[in-house]
Amino acid sequence: MLSGSLLGSCIGTRQLVLISKHHTKFPIVLAPRHPASRAHAPHFQLSDGQGHATIASATRIDGTQQLPKELYIRLPEQCQVPPATLPFLHQILERYAERTPGLRTVVEGVMRPSYEAGTAGELGHDHFAFRTFGVPGLGIASLERILVPLGYRRVEDPDAPLTFPGKKLVATWFTPIDPRVKAVLPRVFVSEIQVEKLSPEAQGIISRATSWAAAGDEAVMVQVMTALLTGTAPWPRPSLEQYELLLKESEYAAWVLAHGYSLNHTALALHRLPRVGLSLDMNDFVMHLHGAGMAMNAEGGLVKVSPDGLLLQCSVVADRRPFDFSCGQRRDIAAAYVEFVKRLRLPRFANLEDSELREEHLREGFEVGNADRIFESTTLAAKGAAGGR
């Protein structure tokens, strides 16, 4: 059951509604099912017939704080963001925090004492990341139908498709439409495994779990939305045998089978840290994480650097959490983790003072080589490895 919100639906109108404890309704009208009909700047259909919503501050679903206070998102005044967006993102974050003890260690053991994060009021989220099965009715398309009405647009880059052949993955990402919130709302990175490239045995396990979603209709989207908000999978729990069979072939597929649409990780934006920002030394930062007892993902080096040198990333090894399988067995399995991103200024903005820099002056997007190694944060946890610790 959702602690902060309930989910209602009006199937005939493709409308999903977040209902707060105080009975405030935040409707979301699903985007069209077919990508060809996707609008680049959708009109947000609210229950009162209005268009874009103008809001001045963050809206909390309830009065309790499940997250360290720095991780709540605060919107600038007079931005055009649908009223459901912030409650939606906070609900996902709170469920993620409940099952990611490493997140609190990062904030309380590193960000506050070493980088004065607590005095700044907030820590920026560079992006959220979700994993999915690439099957009819689910996959990237299912997240797109929810994100577009929440004020996001899909970013297409034909010159640099996000493909990961070794892992049988493809990915894309979404960015807020309103430029005034690009430094506040997270990008959303969504990947899917190409199920058709897996073994017949693996395909069979995934098909039995997801065949109900093939229609891709509004009833399916209600299940997807519920899974997002509760941090769960929209299919029955697998058996240990099913999980281990997938794990041998694809750790990614096994992770999705167990965790479904739960947030895989948030990436904190180090370039937005007060008084440090672009001058932050990533190697020093990694040493602070070591000092707090965090196991690091050392695949490709502790700090992953894009070929242009402008995108720096690192991540901790995912937390291992108890999971109760349908067969009655319990095992510790890889869960979620925390990533850290530093975006540097683009060369054409070299003459700007640091105080003048905004998000649009920094390196945008993602890098396949970096992302491929960041994926290993759960693989290392599944193997019980300690990474760079």
Tab-separated table of C-alpha atoms in Angstrom:
chain	number	residue	atom	x	y	z
A	1	MET	CA	0.000	0.000	0.000
A	2	LEU	CA	1.282	3.472	-0.812
A	3	SER	CA	2.278	5.385	2.287
A	4	GLY	CA	1.934	8.783	0.693
A	5	SER	CA	-0.488	8.427	-2.179
A	6	LEU	CA	-3.157	6.273	-3.721
A	7	LEU	CA	-3.682	5.530	-7.369
A	8	GLY	CA	-7.008	5.925	-9.090
A	9	SER	CA	-7.785	5.484	-12.754
A	10	CYS	CA	-10.340	6.488	-15.330
A	11	ILE	CA	-9.624	3.855	-17.953
A	12	GLY	CA	-11.930	5.272	-20.569
A	13	THR	CA	-10.086	8.586	-20.618
A	14	ARG	CA	-6.570	7.167	-20.167
A	15	GLN	CA	-6.346	9.122	-16.920
A	16	LEU	CA	-4.371	8.042	-13.869
A	17	VAL	CA	-4.874	10.015	-10.684
A	18	LEU	CA	-2.584	10.391	-7.690
A	19	ILE	CA	-4.688	11.035	-4.588
A	20	SER	CA	-2.906	12.408	-1.520
A	21	LYS	CA	-3.779	11.654	2.084
A	22	HIS	CA	-5.456	15.045	2.134
A	23	HIS	CA	-7.586	14.041	-0.867
A	24	THR	CA	-5.809	16.381	-3.271
A	25	LYS	CA	-5.968	14.903	-6.777
A	26	PHE	CA	-3.055	14.996	-9.205
A	27	PRO	CA	-4.281	13.605	-12.554
A	28	ILE	CA	-1.992	12.241	-15.243
A	29	VAL	CA	-3.397	11.677	-18.731
A	30	LEU	CA	-1.386	8.962	-20.457
A	31	ALA	CA	0.486	9.804	-23.623
A	32	PRO	CA	-0.556	7.985	-26.833
A	33	ARG	CA	0.580	4.379	-27.080
A	34	HIS	CA	2.332	4.734	-30.439
A	35	PRO	CA	5.587	6.741	-30.663
A	36	ALA	CA	4.567	8.164	-34.037
A	37	SER	CA	1.840	10.183	-32.360
A	38	ARG	CA	4.158	11.564	-29.697
A	39	ALA	CA	4.053	15.333	-29.410
A	40	HIS	CA	7.262	17.227	-28.710
A	41	ALA	CA	5.501	19.655	-26.369
A	42	PRO	CA	2.377	17.923	-25.055
A	43	HIS	CA	-0.549	19.790	-23.594
A	44	PHE	CA	-1.012	18.671	-20.014
A	45	GLN	CA	-4.648	17.682	-19.595
A	46	LEU	CA	-5.667	18.503	-16.043
A	47	SER	CA	-8.961	17.637	-14.408
A	48	ASP	CA	-10.117	21.260	-14.422
A	49	GLY	CA	-9.457	21.652	-18.136
A	50	GLN	CA	-6.416	23.879	-17.692
A	51	GLY	CA	-3.197	23.568	-19.628
A	52	HIS	CA	0.273	23.811	-18.096
A	53	ALA	CA	0.219	24.271	-14.341
A	54	THR	CA	2.114	27.185	-12.838
A	55	ILE	CA	3.364	26.346	-9.367
A	56	ALA	CA	5.690	28.212	-7.064
A	57	SER	CA	7.058	25.549	-4.748
A	58	ALA	CA	7.385	21.851	-4.097
A	59	THR	CA	4.268	19.913	-3.132
A	60	ARG	CA	4.729	17.123	-0.598
A	61	ILE	CA	2.295	14.224	-0.562
A	62	ASP	CA	2.370	13.982	3.222
A	63	GLY	CA	4.090	15.548	6.196
A	64	THR	CA	6.587	12.784	6.989
A	65	GLN	CA	10.163	12.773	5.721
A	66	GLN	CA	11.299	9.404	4.429
A	67	LEU	CA	14.360	10.946	2.753
A	68	PRO	CA	17.277	12.976	4.046
A	69	LYS	CA	15.959	16.516	3.726
A	70	GLU	CA	18.570	17.475	1.104
A	71	LEU	CA	17.146	15.025	-1.418
A	72	TYR	CA	13.698	16.584	-1.755
A	73	ILE	CA	13.317	18.578	-4.962
A	74	ARG	CA	12.388	22.259	-4.874
A	75	LEU	CA	11.044	23.925	-7.975
A	76	PRO	CA	11.753	27.524	-8.978
A	77	GLU	CA	8.906	29.995	-9.045
A	78	GLN	CA	6.682	30.317	-12.100
A	79	CYS	CA	7.780	27.127	-13.832
A	80	GLN	CA	5.457	25.128	-16.049
A	81	VAL	CA	5.349	21.688	-14.490
A	82	PRO	CA	2.221	19.521	-14.098
A	83	PRO	CA	1.132	19.382	-10.444
A	84	ALA	CA	1.481	15.579	-10.327
A	85	THR	CA	5.169	15.616	-11.255
A	86	LEU	CA	6.767	16.454	-7.919
A	87	PRO	CA	4.594	14.130	-5.772
A	88	PHE	CA	5.305	11.386	-8.317
A	89	LEU	CA	9.090	11.855	-8.150
A	90	HIS	CA	9.131	12.162	-4.357
A	91	GLN	CA	7.064	9.002	-3.942
A	92	ILE	CA	9.555	7.079	-6.080
A	93	LEU	CA	12.487	8.537	-4.137
A	94	GLU	CA	10.982	7.626	-0.776
A	95	ARG	CA	10.440	4.000	-1.766
A	96	TYR	CA	14.007	3.901	-3.106
A	97	ALA	CA	15.414	5.324	0.140
A	98	GLU	CA	13.610	2.666	2.193
A	99	ARG	CA	15.536	-0.129	0.483
A	100	THR	CA	18.855	1.675	-0.114
A	101	PRO	CA	20.627	2.187	3.231
A	102	GLY	CA	23.725	3.304	1.351
A	103	LEU	CA	21.884	6.489	0.372
A	104	ARG	CA	21.702	7.749	3.949
A	105	THR	CA	25.355	6.801	4.495
A	106	VAL	CA	26.315	8.902	1.480
A	107	VAL	CA	24.362	11.936	2.669
A	108	GLU	CA	25.178	11.762	6.379
A	109	GLY	CA	28.699	10.328	6.113
A	110	VAL	CA	30.036	12.219	3.095
A	111	MET	CA	27.895	15.020	1.697
A	112	ARG	CA	27.127	16.810	4.965
A	113	PRO	CA	30.479	16.657	6.778
A	114	SER	CA	32.778	17.019	3.761
A	115	TYR	CA	30.792	19.159	1.333
A	116	GLU	CA	28.491	21.238	3.551
A	117	ALA	CA	25.478	19.798	1.750
A	118	GLY	CA	23.253	20.225	4.783
A	119	THR	CA	23.750	23.991	4.801
A	120	ALA	CA	22.769	24.293	1.146
A	121	GLY	CA	19.254	22.977	1.606
A	122	GLU	CA	19.328	20.374	-1.142
A	123	LEU	CA	21.362	17.982	-3.267
A	124	GLY	CA	20.637	17.961	-6.972
A	125	HIS	CA	19.555	14.798	-8.783
A	126	ASP	CA	21.340	14.578	-12.120
A	127	HIS	CA	19.179	11.678	-13.245
A	128	PHE	CA	16.994	8.757	-12.202
A	129	ALA	CA	17.535	5.359	-13.840
A	130	PHE	CA	15.009	2.593	-14.487
A	131	ARG	CA	15.455	-0.900	-15.954
A	132	THR	CA	12.802	-2.769	-17.936
A	133	PHE	CA	12.051	-5.798	-20.091
A	134	GLY	CA	11.833	-5.030	-23.810
A	135	VAL	CA	8.527	-6.823	-24.383
A	136	PRO	CA	5.166	-5.688	-25.833
A	137	GLY	CA	3.303	-3.392	-23.463
A	138	LEU	CA	6.293	-2.726	-21.205
A	139	GLY	CA	9.849	-1.557	-21.852
A	140	ILE	CA	10.922	1.999	-22.592
A	141	ALA	CA	7.577	2.795	-24.223
A	142	SER	CA	5.680	2.173	-20.982
A	143	LEU	CA	7.785	4.735	-19.111
A	144	GLU	CA	7.420	7.195	-21.966
A	145	ARG	CA	3.620	7.115	-21.731
A	146	ILE	CA	3.890	8.232	-18.118
A	147	LEU	CA	6.805	10.678	-18.361
A	148	VAL	CA	5.504	12.732	-21.296
A	149	PRO	CA	2.366	13.943	-19.459
A	150	LEU	CA	4.583	14.738	-16.466
A	151	GLY	CA	6.461	17.358	-18.459
A	152	TYR	CA	9.272	15.312	-20.008
A	153	ARG	CA	10.303	14.719	-23.602
A	154	ARG	CA	12.292	11.876	-25.076
A	155	VAL	CA	15.753	12.836	-26.316
A	156	GLU	CA	16.765	11.213	-29.576
A	157	ASP	CA	20.401	11.220	-30.673
A	158	PRO	CA	20.727	9.408	-34.020
A	159	ASP	CA	24.496	10.017	-34.092
A	160	ALA	CA	25.078	8.236	-30.806
A	161	PRO	CA	22.443	5.568	-30.128
A	162	LEU	CA	22.631	4.155	-26.643
A	163	THR	CA	23.223	0.483	-27.327
A	164	PHE	CA	25.063	-2.048	-25.190
A	165	PRO	CA	25.595	-5.168	-27.350
A	166	GLY	CA	27.517	-7.082	-24.696
A	167	LYS	CA	24.635	-6.751	-22.264
A	168	LYS	CA	21.882	-6.964	-24.920
A	169	LEU	CA	20.537	-3.576	-23.824
A	170	VAL	CA	19.243	-0.426	-25.467
A	171	ALA	CA	18.515	2.825	-23.668
A	172	THR	CA	17.212	6.337	-24.078
A	173	TRP	CA	16.675	9.291	-21.794
A	174	PHE	CA	14.128	11.972	-21.065
A	175	THR	CA	14.593	15.617	-20.136
A	176	PRO	CA	12.192	18.212	-18.679
A	177	ILE	CA	10.508	20.351	-21.325
A	178	ASP	CA	10.612	23.583	-19.324
A	179	PRO	CA	14.214	24.897	-19.470
A	180	ARG	CA	13.747	26.598	-16.105
A	181	VAL	CA	13.664	23.260	-14.290
A	182	LYS	CA	16.458	21.411	-16.101
A	183	ALA	CA	18.820	22.180	-13.240
A	184	VAL	CA	16.273	20.915	-10.701
A	185	LEU	CA	14.231	18.015	-12.072
A	186	PRO	CA	16.256	14.900	-12.853
A	187	ARG	CA	16.830	13.564	-16.316
A	188	VAL	CA	15.348	10.061	-16.576
A	189	PHE	CA	17.511	7.298	-18.066
A	190	VAL	CA	15.509	4.234	-19.154
A	191	SER	CA	17.027	1.010	-20.452
A	192	GLU	CA	15.507	-2.263	-21.589
A	193	ILE	CA	16.925	-5.703	-22.213
A	194	GLN	CA	16.393	-7.166	-25.679
A	195	VAL	CA	14.560	-10.261	-24.526
A	196	GLU	CA	14.503	-11.812	-27.996
A	197	LYS	CA	18.310	-12.118	-27.843
A	198	LEU	CA	18.264	-14.231	-24.685
A	199	SER	CA	18.134	-18.033	-24.543
A	200	PRO	CA	14.780	-19.812	-25.007
A	201	GLU	CA	14.794	-20.709	-21.303
A	202	ALA	CA	15.289	-17.086	-20.243
A	203	GLN	CA	12.687	-15.878	-22.732
A	204	GLY	CA	10.216	-18.378	-21.321
A	205	ILE	CA	10.648	-17.121	-17.759
A	206	ILE	CA	10.212	-13.497	-18.834
A	207	SER	CA	7.264	-14.293	-21.103
A	208	ARG	CA	5.379	-16.056	-18.320
A	209	ALA	CA	5.913	-13.026	-16.081
A	210	THR	CA	4.962	-10.370	-18.638
A	211	SER	CA	2.524	-11.878	-21.178
A	212	TRP	CA	-0.404	-10.144	-19.426
A	213	ALA	CA	0.999	-6.769	-20.565
A	214	ALA	CA	1.051	-7.436	-24.313
A	215	ALA	CA	-2.088	-5.393	-24.987
A	216	GLY	CA	-0.384	-2.283	-23.627
A	217	ASP	CA	-3.772	-0.811	-22.740
A	218	GLU	CA	-4.722	1.510	-19.917
A	219	ALA	CA	-5.219	-1.374	-17.475
A	220	VAL	CA	-1.592	-2.347	-18.073
A	221	MET	CA	-0.471	1.219	-17.457
A	222	VAL	CA	-2.290	1.276	-14.121
A	223	GLN	CA	-0.150	-1.717	-13.112
A	224	VAL	CA	3.014	0.002	-14.352
A	225	MET	CA	2.197	3.220	-12.503
A	226	THR	CA	1.446	1.311	-9.309
A	227	ALA	CA	4.749	-0.557	-9.614
A	228	LEU	CA	6.636	2.722	-10.067
A	229	LEU	CA	5.045	4.324	-7.026
A	230	THR	CA	5.435	1.303	-4.765
A	231	GLY	CA	8.921	0.334	-5.955
A	232	THR	CA	7.822	-3.172	-6.920
A	233	ALA	CA	7.331	-5.469	-9.899
A	234	PRO	CA	3.939	-5.646	-11.681
A	235	TRP	CA	4.157	-9.450	-11.884
A	236	PRO	CA	4.258	-12.261	-9.289
A	237	ARG	CA	7.442	-12.861	-7.341
A	238	PRO	CA	9.756	-15.316	-9.101
A	239	SER	CA	11.039	-18.547	-7.657
A	240	LEU	CA	14.680	-18.800	-6.647
A	241	GLU	CA	15.216	-21.233	-9.524
A	242	GLN	CA	13.863	-18.726	-12.063
A	243	TYR	CA	15.961	-15.907	-10.625
A	244	GLU	CA	19.157	-17.956	-10.621
A	245	LEU	CA	18.600	-19.170	-14.180
A	246	LEU	CA	18.358	-15.571	-15.382
A	247	LEU	CA	21.272	-14.530	-13.175
A	248	LYS	CA	23.584	-16.979	-14.939
A	249	GLU	CA	22.729	-15.436	-18.294
A	250	SER	CA	22.006	-11.786	-17.521
A	251	GLU	CA	22.332	-10.116	-14.133
A	252	TYR	CA	20.293	-7.230	-15.570
A	253	ALA	CA	17.379	-9.536	-16.455
A	254	ALA	CA	17.482	-11.167	-13.016
A	255	TRP	CA	17.436	-7.721	-11.381
A	256	VAL	CA	14.353	-6.659	-13.353
A	257	LEU	CA	12.563	-9.945	-12.626
A	258	ALA	CA	13.005	-9.343	-8.893
A	259	HIS	CA	12.624	-5.559	-8.660
A	260	GLY	CA	10.525	-4.579	-11.668
A	261	TYR	CA	9.948	-0.838	-11.934
A	262	SER	CA	11.640	0.157	-8.690
A	263	LEU	CA	14.194	2.946	-9.069
A	264	ASN	CA	17.544	1.390	-9.915
A	265	HIS	CA	19.520	4.445	-8.808
A	266	THR	CA	19.595	8.173	-8.455
A	267	ALA	CA	22.691	10.035	-9.605
A	268	LEU	CA	23.622	13.038	-7.480
A	269	ALA	CA	24.845	16.106	-9.394
A	270	LEU	CA	28.226	16.981	-7.897
A	271	HIS	CA	28.625	19.988	-10.198
A	272	ARG	CA	25.727	21.645	-8.367
A	273	LEU	CA	27.285	21.424	-4.906
A	274	PRO	CA	27.526	24.848	-3.237
A	275	ARG	CA	31.001	26.386	-2.924
A	276	VAL	CA	32.567	23.350	-4.611
A	277	GLY	CA	30.718	22.581	-7.823
A	278	LEU	CA	32.986	22.489	-10.860
A	279	SER	CA	36.160	22.675	-8.751
A	280	LEU	CA	35.376	19.388	-6.998
A	281	ASP	CA	38.094	16.766	-7.451
A	282	MET	CA	36.439	13.442	-8.262
A	283	ASN	CA	39.352	11.409	-6.917
A	284	ASP	CA	39.147	13.239	-3.589
A	285	PHE	CA	35.418	12.614	-3.569
A	286	VAL	CA	35.965	8.878	-4.080
A	287	MET	CA	38.361	8.873	-1.129
A	288	HIS	CA	35.651	10.433	1.044
A	289	LEU	CA	33.298	7.627	-0.025
A	290	HIS	CA	35.980	5.095	0.903
A	291	GLY	CA	36.349	6.765	4.274
A	292	ALA	CA	32.627	6.365	4.910
A	293	GLY	CA	32.931	2.623	4.267
A	294	MET	CA	31.306	2.609	0.828
A	295	ALA	CA	32.276	-0.166	-1.604
A	296	MET	CA	33.041	1.353	-5.003
A	297	ASN	CA	32.355	0.151	-8.526
A	298	ALA	CA	35.900	-0.051	-9.916
A	299	GLU	CA	34.973	-1.392	-13.368
A	300	GLY	CA	36.881	0.742	-15.882
A	301	GLY	CA	38.426	2.706	-13.012
A	302	LEU	CA	36.863	4.291	-9.973
A	303	VAL	CA	36.036	7.419	-11.997
A	304	LYS	CA	34.498	6.820	-15.424
A	305	VAL	CA	35.419	9.584	-17.901
A	306	SER	CA	33.793	10.216	-21.291
A	307	PRO	CA	36.084	10.465	-24.358
A	308	ASP	CA	35.639	14.255	-24.426
A	309	GLY	CA	36.642	14.465	-20.758
A	310	LEU	CA	33.536	16.461	-19.853
A	311	LEU	CA	31.385	13.791	-18.173
A	312	LEU	CA	32.752	12.189	-15.009
A	313	GLN	CA	30.858	9.465	-13.162
A	314	CYS	CA	31.362	7.064	-10.290
A	315	SER	CA	29.077	4.786	-8.315
A	316	VAL	CA	28.990	2.615	-5.241
A	317	VAL	CA	28.281	-1.096	-5.368
A	318	ALA	CA	24.570	-1.801	-4.945
A	319	ASP	CA	23.192	-2.681	-1.538
A	320	ARG	CA	22.314	-6.347	-1.006
A	321	ARG	CA	18.860	-6.803	0.496
A	322	PRO	CA	16.820	-9.846	1.607
A	323	PHE	CA	14.318	-11.028	-1.008
A	324	ASP	CA	11.552	-13.555	-0.374
A	325	PHE	CA	11.074	-15.801	-3.400
A	326	SER	CA	7.758	-17.431	-4.268
A	327	CYS	CA	9.135	-20.849	-3.363
A	328	GLY	CA	9.553	-19.769	0.261
A	329	GLN	CA	13.311	-19.281	0.078
A	330	ARG	CA	14.967	-16.030	1.184
A	331	ARG	CA	18.252	-14.738	-0.237
A	332	ASP	CA	20.221	-11.502	-0.185
A	333	ILE	CA	20.266	-10.131	-3.735
A	334	ALA	CA	21.533	-6.989	-5.456
A	335	ALA	CA	19.164	-4.059	-4.979
A	336	ALA	CA	19.681	-0.327	-5.677
A	337	TYR	CA	22.686	1.982	-5.465
A	338	VAL	CA	23.841	5.612	-5.701
A	339	GLU	CA	25.726	7.205	-8.579
A	340	PHE	CA	27.573	10.537	-8.735
A	341	VAL	CA	27.950	12.753	-11.794
A	342	LYS	CA	30.066	15.797	-12.562
A	343	ARG	CA	29.351	17.672	-15.798
A	344	LEU	CA	31.984	20.126	-17.002
A	345	ARG	CA	31.501	23.257	-19.066
A	346	LEU	CA	31.366	23.010	-22.840
A	347	PRO	CA	34.377	24.584	-24.635
A	348	ARG	CA	32.282	27.332	-26.217
A	349	PHE	CA	31.470	28.654	-22.742
A	350	ALA	CA	35.088	28.796	-21.564
A	351	ASN	CA	34.930	32.572	-21.057
A	352	LEU	CA	32.037	32.452	-18.602
A	353	GLU	CA	32.717	32.984	-14.917
A	354	ASP	CA	31.842	30.045	-12.683
A	355	SER	CA	29.100	32.155	-11.107
A	356	GLU	CA	27.497	32.602	-14.537
A	357	LEU	CA	27.347	28.916	-15.428
A	358	ARG	CA	23.982	27.221	-15.722
A	359	GLU	CA	23.017	23.652	-16.590
A	360	GLU	CA	22.755	24.437	-20.310
A	361	HIS	CA	26.425	25.488	-20.347
A	362	LEU	CA	27.557	22.033	-19.219
A	363	ARG	CA	28.085	18.726	-20.981
A	364	GLU	CA	24.693	17.134	-21.670
A	365	GLY	CA	23.546	13.587	-22.222
A	366	PHE	CA	25.113	10.229	-21.469
A	367	GLU	CA	28.126	8.235	-22.623
A	368	VAL	CA	27.755	4.565	-23.580
A	369	GLY	CA	31.191	3.583	-22.270
A	370	ASN	CA	30.556	5.168	-18.885
A	371	ALA	CA	27.025	3.781	-18.612
A	372	ASP	CA	28.168	0.273	-19.540
A	373	ARG	CA	30.476	0.262	-16.522
A	374	ILE	CA	27.951	1.911	-14.210
A	375	PHE	CA	25.579	-1.000	-14.962
A	376	GLU	CA	28.138	-3.203	-13.187
A	377	SER	CA	27.170	-1.719	-9.810
A	378	THR	CA	24.482	-4.374	-9.432
A	379	THR	CA	26.546	-7.106	-11.114
A	380	LEU	CA	29.289	-6.655	-8.520
A	381	ALA	CA	26.714	-6.813	-5.724
A	382	ALA	CA	25.162	-9.962	-7.209
A	383	LYS	CA	28.612	-11.569	-7.164
A	384	GLY	CA	29.200	-10.389	-3.609
A	385	ALA	CA	32.217	-8.368	-4.766
A	386	ALA	CA	33.452	-5.332	-2.855
A	387	GLY	CA	34.419	-3.331	-5.920
A	388	GLY	CA	37.152	-0.808	-5.211
A	389	ARG	CA	36.861	-0.997	-1.461
